[in-house]
Amino acid sequence: MAAPVLSHVKCADCPIRHRAVCARCNADELDELDTVKYYRSYEAGQPIVWSGDQMDFVGSVVSGVATLTQTMEDGRTQMVGLLLPSDFVGRPGRDAAAYNVVATNTVMMCCFRRKPFEDLMARTPHIAHRLLEMTLDELDAAREWMLVLGRKTAREKIASLLSIIARRDASLENGPLDRVEFELPLTREAMADYLGLTLETVSRQVSALKKDGVIELEGKRHIIVPDMSRLMDEAGDDSDGGYLV
Amino acid sequence: MAAPVLSHVKCADCPIRHRAVCARCNADELDELDTVKYYRSYEAGQPIVWSGDQMDFVGSVVSGVATLTQTMEDGRTQMVGLLLPSDFVGRPGRDAAAYNVVATNTVMMCCFRRKPFEDLMARTPHIAHRLLEMTLDELDAAREWMLVLGRKTAREKIASLLSIIARRDASLENGPLDRVEFELPLTREAMADYLGLTLETVSRQVSALKKDGVIELEGKRHIIVPDMSRLMDEAGDDSDGGYLV
DNA sequence: CCAGGTCATTGACCCAGATCAATTGGAATT
DNA sequence: AATTCCAATTGATCTGGGTCAATGACCTGG
């Protein structure tokens, strides 16, 4: 996991360097943010924010993976976003969280108190502009996912999820795109919640993809994709973008 | 359909007064926009923009209804948004459209050429800020819809859709919230595409809701909801927001 | 007033994925 | 090595919604 390209960013302690927030910020602006910045880590399974809670910070994921979920009273839950390192958390201008954010493994967050962040945002067009950009990306991802949820078969859904994670992972290393290898950051149940399936169906379809040689498993979580284009075919994916919230 | 509250907006010709774009703009800014503004109407079924096309304008829907859809190569299609009067179309900063936008009936659009609009946006924080706000609303709507697509039954899906349209419509008139009456702006097929169902299932579930007295039909498109809270119950909806893209 | 077209309803049957239930396989604890 | 625990697999069965097909209900134009 080499450091991404984006540089000239002041937040020196963050390995990911706030790709999300700071890509176009200059040092002065970041100095200001540094004064209200803090780090916090969360254990696997621990809630980071809960739907309806007052949200007093925004920030980005430094390491680990967190999920964004929505729940009905009867317990049915749907994941609406997956937060990987460098992803931004929080909705400037809104004070209550709309979703549950839960750490799936040990998560390190780099947080800014919301008020100062919003003040800074109001004064520096760069940041506001960058945030709009990011929000549009998330919107695209959400809408791409609507197609997955509404119209794809279970097998295609699994392939779509694996393909998104693989591509996202592969963009960090930058080897050739045919063979990709990665650690699944989700339990079968979490995958099911993302895909609108049951965990049994997820398990069956993963086994089926393995039997058909589309993927290889090492243990239960380590996935090897011998041929990315094959996987993307299985996903029924014409998209080349590959966003992920 | 009385004119909404938002005022002090220069775009005099638009009945809806650009709630979306201009809520906080002052006259000077709007004068500038007026010089690059034009109107265009589209007939039922006519594409407004096509996925992948160069998008040279942004704008808002003045009247009529349009759909935002995504399609797979084999023809499966998923609606990812419904555009009602006052909704904004276009993604500032992106030059290619990501979805198909199609008029479902006669649609009047008020458009701004994209370049001048973006220039204005870069100079006036209000507009950028408002746009971020709107995009966050759309993101919430998309994510709410992910729950509908992933976890709700066919009956709940129909109830969710009717409830969203009814609430959106009812907020324009402002009678009591128990009895609501409105014209469905979608064919059964379009509803199916929104809900990730087939048109037959949509038809069956609409009939079922009618048989159970949750809704009444007058013709095929005119819906009467005698008791909104009943309908929202059927939708399994705890949300009070009721966003719609 | 009838012909043809579009949109919607309804029925009969089927299947992908849900549900219920038993088992396996590690990893951690004792 | 035995015990617990939890994630995951696998099997058997059921069902909600898909599929295929026929019919109805309006329109619009001739």
XYZ file of C-alpha atoms in Angstrom, chain A residues 20-21 24-25 29 92 117-136, chain B residues 121-122 124-133 135:
39
model
C -9.849 13.172 -0.153
C -9.906 16.506 1.528
C -5.624 21.069 -3.791
C -5.113 22.788 -0.483
C -5.004 26.273 4.898
C -20.535 19.131 5.987
C -13.778 22.574 9.143
C -16.962 24.163 7.850
C -15.611 27.621 8.555
C -12.514 26.828 6.598
C -14.641 25.380 3.836
C -16.720 28.538 3.654
C -13.566 30.604 3.213
C -11.641 28.394 0.810
C -13.377 27.552 -2.452
C -10.862 24.786 -3.171
C -12.083 22.667 -0.352
C -15.753 23.239 -1.074
C -15.115 22.419 -4.686
C -13.202 19.279 -3.832
C -15.984 18.185 -1.521
C -18.542 18.634 -4.274
C -16.355 16.539 -6.518
C -16.154 13.786 -3.914
C -19.863 13.878 -3.280
C -20.543 13.517 -6.998
C -19.900 28.837 -9.582
C -16.162 29.182 -9.130
C -19.655 32.665 -6.034
C -19.382 30.410 -2.989
C -23.152 30.538 -2.462
C -23.859 28.619 -5.588
C -21.137 26.057 -5.025
C -22.375 25.603 -1.512
C -25.964 25.209 -2.618
C -24.917 22.682 -5.204
C -23.087 20.653 -2.577
C -26.212 20.744 -0.469
C -25.849 16.770 -4.205
